[in-house]
Amino acid sequence: MLQRPAAALASTPELLARRARRAWLLFTAVALAIVAAALYGAGLYGRSTEIEALATQGRTDANLKVALLRAVLENPRALPLLLSEDQQVNDALTQRSPAAIDVLNRKLEGLVSGTKASVLYVTGTDGLAIASSNWREPVSFVGSDYSFRAYFSGAMQTGTAEYFALGNVSKRPGLYISRRVDVVKMEFDQLEADWHEANRPAYVSDAHGVVLITSVPSWRFLTTEPLSRPVLAEIRASQQFGDAPLVPLPMTRPQALSSDVALVHAITPGGSDAEYLRLSTAVPSTPWQLDYLVPAEAPVAAAQREMRLLALGVLVPLIALAAYLLWRRQSAQMRIADEQAARAELERRVVERTQDLSLARDRLQAEIADHRSTEVRLQVMQQELVQANRLATLGQVAAGVAHEINQPVATIRAYADNARVFLERKQSASAEENLGAIAALTERIGAITEELKAFARKGRTAAEPVELRSVIEGAVVLLRSRFAGRLDALAIKLPPSALKVMGNRLRLEQVLINLFQNALEALDGRDGARVEVSAAETGEDVALVVSDNGPGIPPAILKSLFTPFNTSKEKGLGLGLVISKDIVADYGGRIEVSSSDQGTRFTIHLSKAGAA
């Protein structure tokens, strides 16, 4: 048995109830704060761990790409050294005879076919090309002057040079490797194609940040950072990259995580702005740097979602257990307080009753017979009055609620069936949309019952300006599921949004729902069924017309159309038009009806909002 302190035992049930409400509010606030903090922390932890894993894998991939690039570079680097000592090269340079040059042309042509070089050519000390491996092609380098190229001047000064540039004749980018008068041009088309197949952007930039080699062709000759004016002028003067715009890469919001890792947002060709993990590593034996982009948005989001679900999986049972223990403690306190209050009340009533009996004993003995007879009659009359009142009230409310919530309930059923189908098809978004509509309709049913209770008390909702267009649209939405496939018969000419009437949107929608439903049911199974809805301003009023081309209302029914329980429907209650008339009358309006074998026409007159 739980032991309670004296203060708790003396508490009243009302005081305990107030304390319990405060305790539950505090518990809810603390639980929500804990869940929010846990979800936030789990998201940060999942993000950091996933980024670390992506960085580790990305470094491995980047190092492999650097190794492949070095392997591609090393093969042609030996060619200029070998050719600089070749006798045929020396003969062609010294003799400049057609025979010697022809022999050298053929030799260079043969060397290219056995190496990965793009072009081999020999220049004189004046920079003029005298022989080339592409001497047979229309874009032959023979006769071209390369004295302005940095690789020529560098080789003449230091003996060897490497220079990445756009070809002056071929207009193709490549790496020029030169030694004195021998030049090898190397292109990276195959390497870029291999990188492109990985679907992860990679690019190599020079010391100025200009992209030289890339798996994204449109990024070539863009820059990792904006170039200064002197550097840009120097590059333009050297014609190293031709007319390339030399603008920065489409990357924004860089966030450095370490010296070689950063988070960036990049826009790839044909794609949208996405988050990437950028890993940077130097290319040995060159002044270049390789940057490798690893998509981070989807894996990071998945990791955060997984960690948050794990956190919820741990927290929810703990919070539920704490809630159960709190409820159990409060229930025990309330039970003890109820027992004490009952004992105290019993003792008080016994004392009061004893005193009353002692004071009135003699007087009551004389009148007891008459009193008993009167009491019996009074009890019988009271029971009959209560029973009659209960039956009258129950009949009004039950009949009204049954009729007025029939449409929302039918719509809820249709949405529920649709939601089940969507769930079976794994279309969770559509299912959530239907469930949201169901929740809105249940709130609407609650509002309808409150309105009907006010109607039973002869009460009314205060009139306010309401858009007539939204009233019509709301009524159609509520009937859509029940009359699926038959709403095509509705020909609605929606009034302008600025047209407003005095009333309450919910109650006016009830009126239109009754009229639309009656019209559609009257047209069921008829060819060419049509219900026309229109609104027009008539002075200070607005006339809303609902007409159909149905069989009309029988004269016997039409005479007492607005009498309660007067209906021609097998399952109808005969309350819809009665309630509709009362609602319109509450807001100073009226309903007119005319009917023939050509159809029925209802005209609702409502006060226009803003009218004097």
Coordinates of C-alpha atoms in Angstrom, one line a residue:
M1 CA 0.0 0.0 0.0
L2 CA 1.3 3.5 -0.9
Q3 CA 1.8 5.8 2.0
R4 CA 0.7 9.4 1.5
P5 CA 1.7 12.5 3.6
A6 CA -0.9 14.2 5.8
A7 CA -1.2 17.1 3.4
A8 CA -2.0 14.8 0.5
L9 CA -4.6 13.0 2.5
A10 CA -6.3 16.3 3.4
S11 CA -6.5 17.4 -0.3
T12 CA -10.0 17.6 -1.9
P13 CA -10.8 15.9 -5.2
E14 CA -11.1 19.4 -6.8
L15 CA -7.7 20.5 -5.6
L16 CA -6.2 17.2 -6.7
A17 CA -7.8 17.6 -10.2
R18 CA -6.3 21.1 -10.6
R19 CA -2.9 19.7 -9.5
A20 CA -3.2 16.8 -11.9
R21 CA -4.0 19.2 -14.8
R22 CA -0.9 21.3 -14.0
A23 CA 1.2 18.2 -13.6
W24 CA 0.1 16.9 -17.1
L25 CA 0.8 20.3 -18.7
L26 CA 4.2 20.3 -17.2
F27 CA 4.8 16.7 -18.2
T28 CA 3.7 17.4 -21.7
A29 CA 6.0 20.5 -22.0
V30 CA 9.0 18.6 -20.6
A31 CA 8.3 15.6 -22.9
L32 CA 8.0 17.8 -26.0
A33 CA 11.2 19.6 -25.1
I34 CA 13.1 16.3 -24.6
V35 CA 11.8 14.9 -27.9
A36 CA 12.7 18.1 -29.7
A37 CA 16.2 18.2 -28.2
A38 CA 16.7 14.5 -29.0
L39 CA 15.5 14.9 -32.6
Y40 CA 17.8 17.9 -33.0
G41 CA 20.8 16.2 -31.5
A42 CA 20.1 13.0 -33.4
G43 CA 20.0 15.0 -36.6
L44 CA 23.3 16.6 -35.9
Y45 CA 24.9 13.3 -35.0
G46 CA 23.6 11.5 -38.0
R47 CA 24.7 14.4 -40.3
S48 CA 28.3 14.5 -38.8
T49 CA 28.8 10.7 -38.9
E50 CA 27.5 10.4 -42.5
I51 CA 29.6 13.3 -43.6
E52 CA 32.7 11.7 -42.0
A53 CA 31.9 8.4 -43.7
L54 CA 31.4 10.2 -47.1
A55 CA 34.7 12.0 -46.6
T56 CA 36.6 8.8 -45.9
Q57 CA 35.2 7.1 -48.9
G58 CA 35.6 10.3 -51.0
R59 CA 39.3 10.6 -50.1
T60 CA 39.9 7.0 -51.2
D61 CA 38.1 7.7 -54.6
A62 CA 40.0 11.0 -55.0
N63 CA 43.4 9.4 -54.4
L64 CA 42.6 6.7 -57.0
K65 CA 41.7 9.5 -59.5
V66 CA 45.0 11.2 -58.7
A67 CA 46.9 8.0 -59.2
L68 CA 45.2 7.4 -62.5
L69 CA 46.0 11.0 -63.6
R70 CA 49.7 10.5 -62.7
A71 CA 49.8 7.3 -64.6
V72 CA 48.4 9.1 -67.6
L73 CA 50.9 11.9 -67.3
E74 CA 54.1 9.8 -66.8
N75 CA 54.0 7.9 -70.1
P76 CA 54.4 10.9 -72.5
R77 CA 56.8 12.9 -70.3
A78 CA 59.8 10.8 -71.4
L79 CA 59.2 11.4 -75.2
P80 CA 60.7 15.0 -75.3
L81 CA 63.8 13.8 -73.5
L82 CA 64.3 11.0 -75.9
L83 CA 63.6 13.1 -79.0
S84 CA 66.0 15.8 -77.9
E85 CA 68.9 13.3 -78.3
D86 CA 67.6 11.7 -81.5
Q87 CA 69.9 12.0 -84.5
Q88 CA 67.0 12.4 -87.0
V89 CA 65.7 15.4 -85.0
N90 CA 69.2 16.9 -85.0
D91 CA 69.5 16.3 -88.8
A92 CA 66.2 18.0 -89.6
L93 CA 67.1 21.0 -87.4
T94 CA 70.5 21.5 -88.8
Q95 CA 70.0 20.5 -92.5
R96 CA 66.3 21.7 -92.9
S97 CA 66.3 19.6 -96.1
P98 CA 62.9 18.3 -97.3
A99 CA 64.2 14.7 -97.1
A100 CA 65.3 15.0 -93.5
I101 CA 62.1 16.7 -92.5
D102 CA 60.0 14.0 -94.3
V103 CA 61.9 11.3 -92.4
L104 CA 61.2 13.1 -89.1
N105 CA 57.5 13.6 -90.0
R106 CA 57.1 9.9 -90.5
K107 CA 59.0 9.0 -87.4
L108 CA 56.8 11.4 -85.2
E109 CA 53.7 9.9 -86.8
G110 CA 54.8 6.4 -85.9
L111 CA 55.7 7.4 -82.3
V112 CA 52.2 8.9 -81.7
S113 CA 50.4 5.8 -82.7
G114 CA 52.4 3.8 -80.1
T115 CA 51.9 6.3 -77.2
K116 CA 49.1 8.1 -75.5
A117 CA 50.3 11.5 -76.8
S118 CA 48.0 13.5 -79.0
V119 CA 50.6 15.3 -81.1
L120 CA 54.4 15.3 -81.4
Y121 CA 56.1 18.2 -83.1
V122 CA 59.6 19.8 -83.4
T123 CA 60.3 23.5 -83.6
G124 CA 63.3 25.5 -84.4
T125 CA 65.0 27.9 -82.0
D126 CA 62.8 30.6 -83.5
G127 CA 59.6 28.7 -82.4
L128 CA 58.6 27.7 -86.0
A129 CA 57.3 24.1 -86.2
I130 CA 59.4 22.2 -88.9
A131 CA 57.9 18.7 -88.4
S132 CA 54.8 17.2 -86.7
S133 CA 53.0 13.9 -86.3
N134 CA 49.9 15.4 -87.9
W135 CA 51.7 16.6 -91.0
R136 CA 49.2 14.8 -93.2
E137 CA 46.1 16.4 -91.6
P138 CA 44.5 19.7 -92.6
V139 CA 45.2 21.1 -89.1
S140 CA 48.9 20.2 -89.4
F141 CA 51.2 22.1 -87.0
V142 CA 54.0 22.3 -89.6
G143 CA 54.8 26.0 -90.3
S144 CA 53.0 27.3 -87.2
D145 CA 54.8 29.8 -85.0
Y146 CA 54.8 28.9 -81.3
S147 CA 57.4 31.3 -80.1
F148 CA 54.7 33.1 -78.1
R149 CA 53.7 30.0 -76.1
A150 CA 54.9 29.8 -72.5
Y151 CA 56.0 26.2 -73.0
F152 CA 58.4 27.2 -75.8
S153 CA 60.0 30.1 -73.9
G154 CA 60.1 28.0 -70.7
A155 CA 61.9 25.2 -72.4
M156 CA 64.4 27.5 -74.1
Q157 CA 65.2 29.1 -70.7
T158 CA 65.2 26.1 -68.3
G159 CA 65.5 23.1 -70.7
T160 CA 62.0 21.7 -70.1
A161 CA 58.4 23.0 -69.5
E162 CA 54.8 21.9 -69.1
Y163 CA 51.9 24.1 -70.0
F164 CA 48.1 23.4 -70.2
A165 CA 46.4 25.4 -72.9
L166 CA 43.9 25.5 -75.7
G167 CA 45.4 24.5 -79.0
N168 CA 46.3 27.4 -81.3
V169 CA 45.4 25.4 -84.4
S170 CA 43.3 22.4 -83.2
K171 CA 41.3 24.5 -80.6
R172 CA 41.4 21.4 -78.3
P173 CA 42.7 21.7 -74.8
G174 CA 45.7 19.7 -73.7
L175 CA 49.0 19.5 -71.7
Y176 CA 52.1 20.6 -73.7
I177 CA 55.3 18.9 -72.5
S178 CA 58.4 20.4 -74.1
R179 CA 62.2 20.0 -74.0
R180 CA 64.1 22.6 -75.9
V181 CA 62.7 22.1 -79.4
D182 CA 60.6 19.0 -78.9
V183 CA 57.0 19.3 -77.9
V184 CA 54.4 16.6 -76.9
K185 CA 50.8 17.6 -76.7
M186 CA 48.7 15.3 -74.4
E187 CA 44.8 15.3 -74.3
F188 CA 42.7 13.9 -71.6
D189 CA 39.5 12.9 -73.4
Q190 CA 39.6 9.3 -72.3
L191 CA 40.4 10.2 -68.7
E192 CA 37.5 12.7 -68.6
A193 CA 35.2 10.1 -70.1
D194 CA 36.2 7.5 -67.4
W195 CA 35.5 10.1 -64.7
H196 CA 32.2 11.0 -66.2
E197 CA 31.0 7.4 -65.9
A198 CA 31.2 7.6 -62.1
N199 CA 28.4 10.3 -62.1
R200 CA 30.3 12.2 -59.4
P201 CA 31.8 15.5 -60.6
A202 CA 35.6 15.8 -60.6
Y203 CA 37.9 18.5 -61.9
V204 CA 41.6 19.5 -61.9
S205 CA 42.5 23.2 -61.5
D206 CA 45.9 24.9 -62.0
A207 CA 47.7 27.3 -59.6
H208 CA 45.3 30.2 -60.6
G209 CA 42.2 28.0 -60.0
V210 CA 41.3 27.5 -63.6
V211 CA 39.6 24.2 -64.3
L212 CA 41.8 22.2 -66.8
I213 CA 40.5 18.7 -66.7
T214 CA 36.9 17.8 -65.7
S215 CA 34.2 15.2 -65.9
V216 CA 31.7 18.0 -66.6
P217 CA 32.6 19.5 -70.0
S218 CA 30.7 22.7 -69.4
W219 CA 33.0 23.4 -66.4
R220 CA 36.2 23.5 -68.4
F221 CA 38.1 26.8 -68.1
L222 CA 35.8 28.0 -65.3
T223 CA 37.5 29.1 -62.1
T224 CA 37.3 27.9 -58.5
E225 CA 37.6 31.5 -57.3
P226 CA 37.2 34.9 -59.1
L227 CA 40.4 35.9 -60.8
S228 CA 42.1 39.2 -60.1
R229 CA 42.4 41.7 -62.9
P230 CA 46.2 41.3 -63.3
V231 CA 46.0 37.5 -63.5
L232 CA 43.1 37.6 -65.9
A233 CA 44.9 40.1 -68.1
E234 CA 48.0 37.9 -68.1
I235 CA 46.0 34.8 -69.2
R236 CA 44.2 36.7 -71.9
A237 CA 47.5 38.0 -73.3
S238 CA 49.0 34.5 -73.4
Q239 CA 45.9 33.1 -75.2
Q240 CA 46.3 30.1 -72.9
F241 CA 42.5 29.4 -72.8
G242 CA 41.4 31.3 -75.9
D243 CA 38.1 33.2 -75.5
A244 CA 36.9 31.1 -72.5
P245 CA 34.9 33.3 -70.1
L246 CA 37.0 32.3 -67.0
V247 CA 34.0 32.8 -64.6
P248 CA 33.6 31.1 -61.3
L249 CA 32.1 27.6 -61.0
P250 CA 28.4 27.4 -60.2
M251 CA 29.1 26.7 -56.5
T252 CA 27.7 28.6 -53.5
R253 CA 27.7 28.5 -49.7
P254 CA 31.0 26.8 -49.1
Q255 CA 31.4 25.5 -45.5
A256 CA 34.9 24.3 -44.7
L257 CA 35.0 21.2 -42.5
S258 CA 38.7 20.6 -42.6
S259 CA 41.7 21.7 -44.7
D260 CA 40.7 19.4 -47.5
V261 CA 37.0 18.9 -47.0
A262 CA 34.1 21.4 -47.5
L263 CA 30.4 21.3 -48.0
V264 CA 29.2 23.3 -51.1
H265 CA 26.0 23.7 -53.1
A266 CA 26.6 23.1 -56.8
I267 CA 24.4 23.2 -59.9
T268 CA 25.3 20.4 -62.4
P269 CA 24.2 20.6 -66.0
G270 CA 20.6 19.4 -66.3
G271 CA 20.3 19.3 -62.5
S272 CA 19.2 21.5 -59.6
D273 CA 21.0 23.1 -56.7
A274 CA 22.2 20.2 -54.5
E275 CA 24.6 19.8 -51.6
Y276 CA 28.0 18.1 -52.2
L277 CA 31.0 17.1 -50.1
R278 CA 34.1 18.6 -51.9
L279 CA 37.4 16.8 -51.3
S280 CA 40.6 18.5 -52.5
T281 CA 44.0 16.9 -53.0
A282 CA 47.2 18.0 -54.7
V283 CA 48.4 16.2 -57.8
P284 CA 52.0 15.3 -57.2
S285 CA 54.7 16.5 -59.7
T286 CA 52.3 19.2 -60.9
P287 CA 51.0 22.5 -59.5
W288 CA 47.5 21.2 -60.0
Q289 CA 44.8 20.3 -57.5
L290 CA 42.0 17.7 -57.9
D291 CA 38.6 18.5 -56.5
Y292 CA 36.1 15.6 -56.1
L293 CA 32.4 16.2 -55.4
V294 CA 30.4 13.5 -53.5
P295 CA 26.6 13.9 -53.4
A296 CA 25.8 14.5 -49.7
E297 CA 22.1 15.7 -49.6
A298 CA 20.4 12.3 -49.9
P299 CA 22.7 10.2 -47.8
V300 CA 22.9 12.9 -45.1
A301 CA 19.1 13.2 -45.0
A302 CA 18.8 9.4 -44.8
A303 CA 21.3 9.2 -41.9
Q304 CA 19.5 12.0 -40.0
R305 CA 16.1 10.2 -40.6
E306 CA 17.5 6.9 -39.3
M307 CA 19.1 8.5 -36.2
R308 CA 15.9 10.4 -35.4
L309 CA 13.8 7.3 -35.7
L310 CA 16.2 5.5 -33.4
A311 CA 15.9 8.4 -30.9
L312 CA 12.1 8.2 -31.1
G313 CA 12.2 4.4 -30.7
V314 CA 14.1 4.9 -27.4
L315 CA 12.3 8.0 -26.1
V316 CA 8.7 7.1 -26.8
P317 CA 8.6 4.0 -24.6
L318 CA 10.3 5.9 -21.8
I319 CA 7.9 8.8 -22.0
A320 CA 5.0 6.3 -22.1
L321 CA 6.3 4.6 -19.0
A322 CA 6.7 7.9 -17.2
A323 CA 3.2 8.9 -18.2
Y324 CA 1.8 5.6 -16.9
L325 CA 3.5 6.0 -13.6
L326 CA 2.3 9.6 -13.2
W327 CA -1.3 8.5 -14.0
R328 CA -1.1 5.6 -11.6
R329 CA 0.1 7.9 -8.8
Q330 CA -2.6 10.5 -9.5
S331 CA -5.3 7.8 -9.6
A332 CA -4.3 6.5 -6.2
Q333 CA -4.3 10.0 -4.7
M334 CA -7.7 10.8 -6.3
R335 CA -9.2 7.5 -5.0
I336 CA -8.1 8.2 -1.4
A337 CA -9.4 11.8 -1.7
D338 CA -12.8 10.6 -3.0
E339 CA -13.1 8.2 -0.1
Q340 CA -12.3 10.8 2.5
A341 CA -14.7 13.3 0.9
A342 CA -17.5 10.7 0.8
R343 CA -17.0 9.9 4.5
A344 CA -17.0 13.6 5.4
E345 CA -20.1 14.4 3.4
L346 CA -21.9 11.4 4.9
E347 CA -21.1 12.5 8.4
R348 CA -22.2 16.1 7.6
R349 CA -25.5 15.0 6.2
V350 CA -26.2 12.7 9.1
V351 CA -25.6 15.5 11.6
E352 CA -27.8 17.9 9.6
R353 CA -30.5 15.4 9.1
T354 CA -30.6 14.5 12.7
Q355 CA -31.0 18.1 13.7
D356 CA -33.7 18.7 11.2
L357 CA -35.6 15.6 12.3
S358 CA -35.3 16.6 16.0
L359 CA -36.7 20.1 15.4
A360 CA -39.5 19.1 13.0
R361 CA -40.5 15.7 14.4
D362 CA -43.8 16.8 16.0
R363 CA -44.9 19.0 13.1
L364 CA -44.2 16.4 10.5
Q365 CA -46.1 13.7 12.4
A366 CA -49.3 15.6 12.0
E367 CA -48.8 16.3 8.3
I368 CA -47.1 13.1 7.3
A369 CA -50.1 11.4 5.6
D370 CA -50.9 14.4 3.4
H371 CA -47.2 15.0 2.7
R372 CA -46.7 11.4 1.5
S373 CA -49.7 11.7 -0.8
T374 CA -48.6 15.0 -2.2
E375 CA -45.1 13.7 -2.7
V376 CA -46.2 10.7 -4.7
R377 CA -48.3 12.9 -7.0
L378 CA -45.5 15.4 -7.4
Q379 CA -43.0 12.6 -8.3
V380 CA -45.4 11.2 -10.9
M381 CA -45.9 14.6 -12.5
Q382 CA -42.3 15.4 -12.4
Q383 CA -41.4 12.1 -14.1
E384 CA -44.0 12.6 -16.8
L385 CA -42.9 16.2 -17.4
V386 CA -39.2 15.2 -17.6
Q387 CA -40.0 12.3 -19.8
A388 CA -42.1 14.4 -22.2
N389 CA -39.4 17.1 -22.3
R390 CA -36.7 14.5 -22.9
L391 CA -38.6 12.9 -25.8
A392 CA -39.4 16.2 -27.5
T393 CA -35.8 17.4 -27.2
L394 CA -34.4 14.1 -28.2
G395 CA -36.6 14.0 -31.3
Q396 CA -35.6 17.4 -32.5
V397 CA -31.9 17.0 -31.9
A398 CA -31.6 13.4 -33.1
A399 CA -33.6 14.0 -36.3
G400 CA -31.7 17.2 -37.1
V401 CA -28.3 15.6 -36.4
A402 CA -29.1 12.5 -38.4
H403 CA -30.2 14.6 -41.4
E404 CA -27.5 17.3 -41.3
I405 CA -24.5 15.1 -40.8
N406 CA -25.6 12.6 -43.4
Q407 CA -23.6 14.3 -46.2
P408 CA -20.3 14.7 -44.2
V409 CA -20.5 11.1 -43.0
A410 CA -21.0 9.9 -46.6
T411 CA -18.1 12.0 -47.7
I412 CA -15.9 10.7 -44.8
R413 CA -16.7 7.1 -45.9
A414 CA -15.7 7.8 -49.4
Y415 CA -12.4 9.5 -48.4
A416 CA -11.7 6.6 -46.0
D417 CA -12.2 4.0 -48.8
N418 CA -9.9 6.1 -51.1
A419 CA -7.3 6.4 -48.4
R420 CA -7.3 2.6 -47.9
V421 CA -6.8 2.1 -51.7
F422 CA -3.9 4.7 -51.7
L423 CA -2.3 2.9 -48.7
E424 CA -2.5 -0.4 -50.6
R425 CA -0.8 1.3 -53.6
K426 CA 1.9 2.8 -51.3
Q427 CA 0.7 6.3 -52.2
S428 CA 1.1 7.7 -48.7
A429 CA 0.9 11.4 -49.8
S430 CA -2.5 10.9 -51.4
A431 CA -3.6 8.9 -48.3
E432 CA -2.5 11.7 -46.0
E433 CA -4.4 14.2 -48.1
N434 CA -7.6 12.1 -47.7
L435 CA -7.0 11.7 -44.0
G436 CA -6.6 15.4 -43.6
A437 CA -9.9 15.9 -45.4
I438 CA -11.6 13.4 -43.0
A439 CA -10.2 15.3 -40.0
A440 CA -11.7 18.6 -41.4
L441 CA -15.0 16.9 -42.0
T442 CA -15.2 15.5 -38.5
E443 CA -14.6 19.1 -37.2
R444 CA -17.4 20.2 -39.5
I445 CA -19.7 17.6 -38.0
G446 CA -19.0 18.9 -34.6
A447 CA -19.7 22.4 -35.7
I448 CA -23.0 21.2 -37.3
T449 CA -24.1 19.6 -34.1
E450 CA -23.4 22.8 -32.2
E451 CA -25.4 24.8 -34.7
L452 CA -28.3 22.3 -34.4
K453 CA -28.3 22.5 -30.6
A454 CA -28.4 26.3 -31.0
F455 CA -31.4 25.8 -33.4
A456 CA -33.1 23.6 -30.8
R457 CA -32.7 26.4 -28.2
K458 CA -34.2 28.8 -30.8
G459 CA -30.9 30.5 -30.9
R460 CA -29.1 32.0 -34.0
T461 CA -25.5 32.6 -35.1
A462 CA -24.7 36.3 -35.5
A463 CA -24.6 37.3 -39.2
E464 CA -21.3 38.4 -40.7
P465 CA -20.1 39.2 -44.3
V466 CA -19.5 35.9 -46.2
E467 CA -18.1 35.3 -49.7
L468 CA -21.0 33.7 -51.6
R469 CA -18.4 32.1 -54.0
S470 CA -16.7 30.2 -51.1
V471 CA -20.2 29.1 -49.8
I472 CA -21.0 27.5 -53.2
E473 CA -17.5 25.9 -53.5
G474 CA -17.7 24.5 -50.0
A475 CA -21.1 22.9 -50.6
V476 CA -19.8 21.3 -53.8
V477 CA -16.7 19.9 -52.1
L478 CA -18.9 18.3 -49.4
L479 CA -21.0 16.6 -52.0
R480 CA -18.2 15.5 -54.3
S481 CA -17.6 12.1 -52.9
R482 CA -21.3 11.1 -52.5
F483 CA -22.2 12.2 -56.0
A484 CA -19.0 11.2 -57.7
G485 CA -19.7 10.9 -61.5
R486 CA -22.9 12.9 -61.2
L487 CA -21.5 16.4 -60.3
D488 CA -21.0 17.0 -64.1
A489 CA -24.7 17.9 -64.1
L490 CA -23.9 20.9 -62.0
A491 CA -23.5 24.0 -64.2
I492 CA -22.3 26.7 -61.7
K493 CA -21.7 30.2 -62.7
L494 CA -19.6 31.4 -59.8
P495 CA -20.1 35.0 -58.6
P496 CA -17.1 37.3 -58.2
S497 CA -15.1 36.9 -55.0
A498 CA -16.0 40.5 -54.0
L499 CA -19.7 39.6 -53.7
K500 CA -20.6 39.0 -50.0
V501 CA -23.8 38.4 -48.2
M502 CA -24.8 38.6 -44.5
G503 CA -24.9 35.2 -42.8
N504 CA -22.8 32.3 -41.5
R505 CA -20.8 30.3 -44.0
L506 CA -21.5 26.9 -42.3
R507 CA -25.2 27.4 -42.1
L508 CA -25.5 28.8 -45.6
E509 CA -23.5 25.8 -46.9
Q510 CA -26.2 23.6 -45.2
V511 CA -28.9 25.3 -47.2
L512 CA -27.0 24.8 -50.5
I513 CA -26.2 21.2 -49.7
N514 CA -29.9 20.5 -49.2
L515 CA -30.9 22.2 -52.4
F516 CA -28.0 20.6 -54.5
Q517 CA -28.7 17.1 -53.0
N518 CA -32.5 17.3 -53.7
A519 CA -31.8 18.5 -57.3
L520 CA -29.2 15.7 -58.0
E521 CA -31.4 13.0 -56.5
A522 CA -34.4 14.2 -58.6
L523 CA -32.3 13.9 -61.7
D524 CA -30.9 10.5 -61.0
G525 CA -31.0 8.2 -64.0
R526 CA -32.3 11.0 -66.4
D527 CA -30.6 11.7 -69.7
G528 CA -29.4 15.3 -70.1
A529 CA -29.6 16.0 -66.4
R530 CA -28.6 19.6 -65.6
V531 CA -28.6 21.7 -62.4
E532 CA -27.9 25.4 -63.0
V533 CA -26.6 27.6 -60.2
S534 CA -26.2 31.4 -60.6
A535 CA -26.3 34.6 -58.5
A536 CA -27.3 38.1 -59.3
E537 CA -27.5 41.4 -57.3
T538 CA -31.0 42.8 -57.0
G539 CA -30.7 46.2 -55.2
E540 CA -29.8 45.6 -51.6
D541 CA -30.3 41.8 -51.9
V542 CA -28.5 38.9 -53.7
A543 CA -30.7 36.3 -55.5
L544 CA -29.1 32.8 -55.6
V545 CA -30.9 30.6 -58.1
V546 CA -30.8 26.7 -58.1
S547 CA -32.8 25.2 -61.0
D548 CA -33.0 21.7 -62.5
N549 CA -34.7 20.1 -65.4
G550 CA -36.1 17.3 -63.4
P551 CA -39.7 16.0 -63.2
G552 CA -40.8 18.7 -60.7
I553 CA -42.4 18.5 -57.3
P554 CA -45.8 16.9 -57.0
P555 CA -48.6 19.5 -56.2
A556 CA -49.5 17.7 -53.0
I557 CA -46.0 17.9 -51.7
L558 CA -45.4 21.5 -53.0
K559 CA -48.3 22.9 -51.0
S560 CA -46.7 21.9 -47.7
L561 CA -43.1 21.9 -48.9
F562 CA -41.7 23.7 -45.8
T563 CA -43.7 21.6 -43.2
P564 CA -41.6 19.3 -41.0
F565 CA -41.5 15.6 -41.9
N566 CA -43.1 16.3 -45.3
T567 CA -41.1 14.3 -47.9
S568 CA -41.5 12.2 -51.0
K569 CA -38.3 10.3 -50.4
E570 CA -38.5 6.7 -49.1
K571 CA -35.7 7.3 -46.6
G572 CA -36.1 11.1 -46.2
L573 CA -37.0 12.9 -42.9
G574 CA -38.6 16.0 -44.4
L575 CA -36.5 18.4 -42.4
G576 CA -33.9 19.7 -44.9
L577 CA -36.1 22.4 -46.5
V578 CA -37.6 23.3 -43.1
I579 CA -34.1 23.9 -41.6
S580 CA -33.0 25.7 -44.8
K581 CA -35.9 28.1 -44.6
D582 CA -35.3 28.8 -40.9
I583 CA -31.6 29.5 -41.5
V584 CA -32.3 31.9 -44.4
A585 CA -35.0 33.6 -42.3
D586 CA -32.5 34.0 -39.4
Y587 CA -30.4 36.2 -41.6
G588 CA -33.3 38.3 -42.9
G589 CA -33.8 36.4 -46.2
R590 CA -36.4 34.2 -47.8
I591 CA -36.7 31.2 -50.1
E592 CA -39.0 31.1 -53.1
V593 CA -39.9 28.0 -55.1
S594 CA -41.6 27.3 -58.4
S595 CA -42.0 23.8 -60.0
S596 CA -43.6 22.2 -63.1
D597 CA -43.0 19.1 -65.2
Q598 CA -40.2 21.0 -66.8
G599 CA -38.2 21.3 -63.6
T600 CA -37.9 23.0 -60.3
R601 CA -36.5 26.5 -59.4
F602 CA -35.4 27.6 -55.9
T603 CA -34.5 31.3 -55.4
I604 CA -32.7 32.3 -52.2
H605 CA -32.8 36.0 -51.3
L606 CA -30.0 37.1 -49.0
S607 CA -29.0 40.5 -47.7
K608 CA -26.0 41.9 -49.5
A609 CA -23.0 42.7 -47.1
G610 CA -22.4 46.5 -46.9
A611 CA -25.9 47.4 -47.9
A612 CA -27.5 50.2 -45.9

